Short mmCIF file of C-alpha atoms and ligand atoms in Angstrom, two decimals:
data_model
loop_
_atom_site.label_atom_id
_atom_site.label_comp_id
_atom_site.label_asym_id
_atom_site.label_seq_id
_atom_site.Cartn_x
_atom_site.Cartn_y
_atom_site.Cartn_z
CA UNK A 2 -23.61 -27.16 3.70
CA UNK A 3 -23.60 -28.86 0.36
CA UNK A 4 -20.97 -26.30 -1.00
CA UNK A 5 -17.62 -24.60 0.78
CA UNK A 6 -15.33 -22.26 -0.37
CA UNK A 7 -12.17 -21.68 0.41
CA UNK A 8 -10.13 -18.51 -0.88
CA UNK A 9 -6.39 -18.48 -0.91
CA UNK A 10 -3.68 -16.39 -1.24
CA UNK A 11 -0.13 -16.05 -0.01
CA UNK A 12 -0.33 -15.08 3.31
CA UNK A 13 -3.74 -14.57 3.86
CA UNK A 14 -4.07 -11.00 5.25
CA UNK A 15 -4.91 -9.27 2.30
CA UNK A 16 -6.86 -10.87 -0.67
CA UNK A 17 -8.34 -13.78 0.82
CA UNK A 18 -9.79 -12.24 3.80
CA UNK A 19 -11.46 -9.52 1.43
CA UNK A 20 -12.44 -12.23 -0.83
CA UNK A 21 -14.04 -13.86 1.94
CA UNK A 22 -15.58 -10.91 3.23
CA UNK A 23 -17.02 -9.77 -0.39
CA UNK A 24 -18.96 -13.23 -0.86
CA UNK A 25 -19.87 -13.73 2.33
CA UNK A 26 -22.14 -10.25 2.25
CA UNK A 27 -23.47 -11.82 -1.21
CA UNK A 28 -23.86 -15.25 0.31
CA UNK A 29 -25.73 -13.56 2.75
CA UNK A 30 -27.96 -11.41 0.86
CA UNK A 31 -28.89 -14.71 -1.99
CA UNK A 32 -29.42 -16.77 1.05
CA UNK A 33 -27.01 -19.53 -0.26
CA UNK A 34 -26.27 -22.66 1.27
CA UNK A 35 -22.09 -21.86 1.26
CA UNK A 36 -19.72 -22.53 3.58
CA UNK A 37 -16.99 -19.60 3.37
CA UNK A 38 -13.35 -19.49 4.84
CA UNK A 39 -10.02 -17.95 3.54
CA UNK A 40 -6.25 -19.28 4.32
CA UNK A 41 -2.73 -18.58 3.36
CA UNK A 42 -0.22 -20.85 1.24
CA UNK A 43 2.52 -19.61 3.96
CA UNK A 44 2.71 -19.58 7.36
CA UNK A 45 3.57 -15.91 8.74
CA UNK A 46 0.35 -15.01 9.04
CA UNK A 47 -1.02 -17.74 11.28
CA UNK A 48 -3.92 -16.54 13.97
CA UNK A 49 -3.28 -12.71 12.74
CA UNK A 50 -5.94 -10.46 12.29
CA UNK A 51 -5.68 -9.01 8.60
CA UNK A 52 -3.64 -5.90 7.70
CA UNK A 53 -5.03 -2.74 8.61
CA UNK A 54 -5.03 -1.66 5.32
CA UNK A 55 -7.92 -4.40 4.34
CA UNK A 56 -9.83 -3.65 7.45
CA UNK A 57 -9.74 -0.63 6.45
CA UNK A 58 -11.29 -1.14 2.63
CA UNK A 59 -13.53 -3.78 4.41
CA UNK A 60 -14.95 -1.10 7.01
CA UNK A 61 -15.39 1.61 3.62
CA UNK A 62 -17.87 -1.04 2.72
CA UNK A 63 -19.95 -2.09 5.83
CA UNK A 64 -18.11 -5.00 6.73
CA UNK A 65 -16.08 -5.81 9.91
CA UNK A 66 -13.28 -8.40 9.37
CA UNK A 67 -11.00 -7.41 12.59
CA UNK A 68 -11.83 -11.27 14.19
CA UNK A 69 -10.52 -12.89 11.31
CA UNK A 70 -7.62 -14.95 11.74
CA UNK A 71 -5.01 -15.77 9.80
CA UNK A 72 -4.39 -19.56 8.55
CA UNK A 73 -2.36 -21.71 6.61
CA UNK A 74 -3.84 -24.55 4.04
CA UNK A 75 -3.63 -27.82 5.13
CA UNK A 76 -4.29 -31.27 3.50
CA UNK A 77 -7.73 -32.13 5.10
CA UNK A 78 -8.94 -28.69 3.08
CA UNK A 79 -9.08 -30.14 -0.27
CA UNK A 80 -11.18 -32.81 1.05
CA UNK A 81 -13.35 -30.61 2.84
CA UNK A 82 -13.63 -27.65 0.44
CA UNK A 83 -15.98 -27.84 -2.99
CA UNK A 84 -14.19 -24.80 -4.22
CA UNK A 85 -10.85 -24.27 -3.77
CA UNK A 86 -10.52 -20.52 -5.08
CA UNK A 87 -6.99 -18.51 -5.62
CA UNK A 88 -6.09 -15.36 -6.33
CA UNK A 89 -2.99 -15.78 -8.89
CA UNK A 90 -1.46 -18.55 -10.95
CA UNK A 91 1.83 -18.39 -7.98
CA UNK A 92 -1.24 -19.36 -5.87
CA UNK A 93 -2.57 -21.94 -8.30
CA UNK A 94 0.91 -23.69 -8.94
CA UNK A 95 1.83 -24.18 -5.03
CA UNK A 96 -1.89 -25.64 -4.83
CA UNK A 97 -1.62 -27.90 -7.33
CA UNK A 98 2.08 -29.35 -6.09
CA UNK A 99 0.12 -29.93 -2.37
CA UNK A 100 -3.38 -31.10 -3.73
CA UNK A 101 -4.06 -35.34 -3.94
CA UNK A 102 -4.41 -35.43 -7.69
CA UNK A 103 -8.41 -36.20 -7.39
CA UNK A 104 -8.67 -32.76 -5.87
CA UNK A 105 -6.96 -30.80 -8.39
CA UNK A 106 -10.29 -29.78 -10.49
CA UNK A 107 -11.78 -28.38 -7.78
CA UNK A 108 -8.78 -25.46 -7.78
CA UNK A 109 -9.58 -22.47 -9.67
CA UNK A 110 -8.54 -18.83 -9.84
CA UNK A 111 -11.20 -16.08 -8.80
CA UNK A 112 -11.31 -13.87 -11.65
CA UNK A 113 -11.89 -16.91 -14.22
CA UNK A 114 -15.95 -16.89 -12.72
CA UNK A 115 -15.94 -13.17 -13.68
CA UNK A 116 -16.86 -13.64 -18.03
CA UNK A 117 -14.89 -11.76 -20.17
CA UNK A 118 -12.21 -10.64 -17.32
CA UNK A 119 -9.94 -8.71 -18.34
CA UNK A 120 -7.20 -9.60 -15.87
CA UNK A 121 -6.64 -12.87 -14.89
CA UNK A 122 -5.02 -12.19 -11.74
CA UNK A 123 -5.39 -10.43 -8.50
CA UNK A 124 -2.47 -9.11 -7.88
CA UNK A 125 -0.40 -8.62 -4.44
CA UNK A 126 -1.14 -5.16 -2.48
CA UNK A 127 0.61 -5.56 0.15
CA UNK A 128 3.83 -3.79 -0.86
CA UNK A 129 1.05 -1.59 -2.37
CA UNK A 130 -0.48 1.54 -0.94
CA UNK A 131 -4.06 1.90 0.43
CA UNK A 132 -5.22 2.69 -3.46
CA UNK A 133 -3.84 -0.87 -4.42
CA UNK A 134 -6.18 -2.42 -1.44
CA UNK A 135 -9.04 -0.02 -3.19
CA UNK A 136 -8.19 -1.50 -6.19
CA UNK A 137 -8.35 -5.48 -4.87
CA UNK A 138 -11.81 -5.15 -3.27
CA UNK A 139 -12.86 -3.94 -6.65
CA UNK A 140 -11.60 -6.97 -7.99
CA UNK A 141 -12.78 -9.64 -4.75
CA UNK A 142 -16.45 -7.89 -4.91
CA UNK A 143 -16.56 -7.98 -8.62
CA UNK A 144 -15.51 -11.75 -8.43
CA UNK A 145 -17.89 -12.50 -5.56
CA UNK A 146 -20.68 -11.22 -7.41
CA UNK A 147 -20.26 -13.95 -10.17
CA UNK A 148 -19.19 -16.57 -8.03
CA UNK A 149 -22.60 -16.19 -6.45
CA UNK A 150 -23.99 -16.26 -9.94
CA UNK A 151 -22.35 -19.49 -10.71
CA UNK A 152 -23.84 -20.75 -7.34
CA UNK A 153 -27.30 -19.71 -8.09
CA UNK A 154 -27.30 -21.57 -11.29
CA UNK A 155 -25.50 -24.41 -10.01
CA UNK A 156 -27.88 -24.84 -7.10
CA UNK A 157 -30.75 -24.72 -9.49
CA UNK A 158 -29.49 -27.08 -12.02
CA UNK A 159 -29.42 -29.43 -9.15
CA UNK A 160 -32.63 -28.92 -7.95
CA UNK A 161 -34.25 -29.53 -11.20
CA UNK A 162 -32.16 -32.54 -11.87
P1 4NP B 493 -2.04 -11.66 0.79
O1 4NP B 493 -0.83 -10.39 0.67
O2 4NP B 493 -1.45 -13.12 0.11
O3 4NP B 493 -2.77 -10.73 -0.27
O4 4NP B 493 -2.30 -11.75 1.75
C1 4NP B 493 0.43 -10.69 1.45
C2 4NP B 493 0.56 -10.89 2.68
C3 4NP B 493 1.67 -11.15 3.67
C4 4NP B 493 3.12 -11.73 2.69
C5 4NP B 493 2.78 -11.85 1.69
C6 4NP B 493 1.38 -11.35 0.48
N1 4NP B 493 4.28 -12.15 3.70
O5 4NP B 493 5.13 -12.30 2.65
O6 4NP B 493 4.28 -11.77 4.63
#
């Protein structure tokens, strides 16, 4: 696959699995050649399924994420993924610390792909309620739509060069 996206949040059980699910749906719909995964900054939820509230949100939108397994970002991810996409600025700060210098440019905020976005960050819904997870879904699905547009343009540009 010429392109690969790694979505990153703190725990890899709420935001990044939802981002992975929403973006995989767009990639599938548009038949784009992109490999998609997600990971967490922290180690707390390694091998665990997503938060039940995230599983419910995805299921309400026709996507089953019960088989997703939490994992922690590692040094080779920076070599293997063309695009590392974080949910908030704290994630970015930690990723920049972990990344080899030459790979820092592959790290971006998810909302930066949304033109005229009103919010830079996708807030952590972990200590919130069902409504916060609904808001997270809305943000990640908007982000997924625009990220897919970005890749479509990139692929088109590279195919005519
Ligand atoms: P996420 O939410 O980063 O969106 O997956 C969190 C999940 C778990 C924790 C923190 C944030 N935690 O501290 O366990």
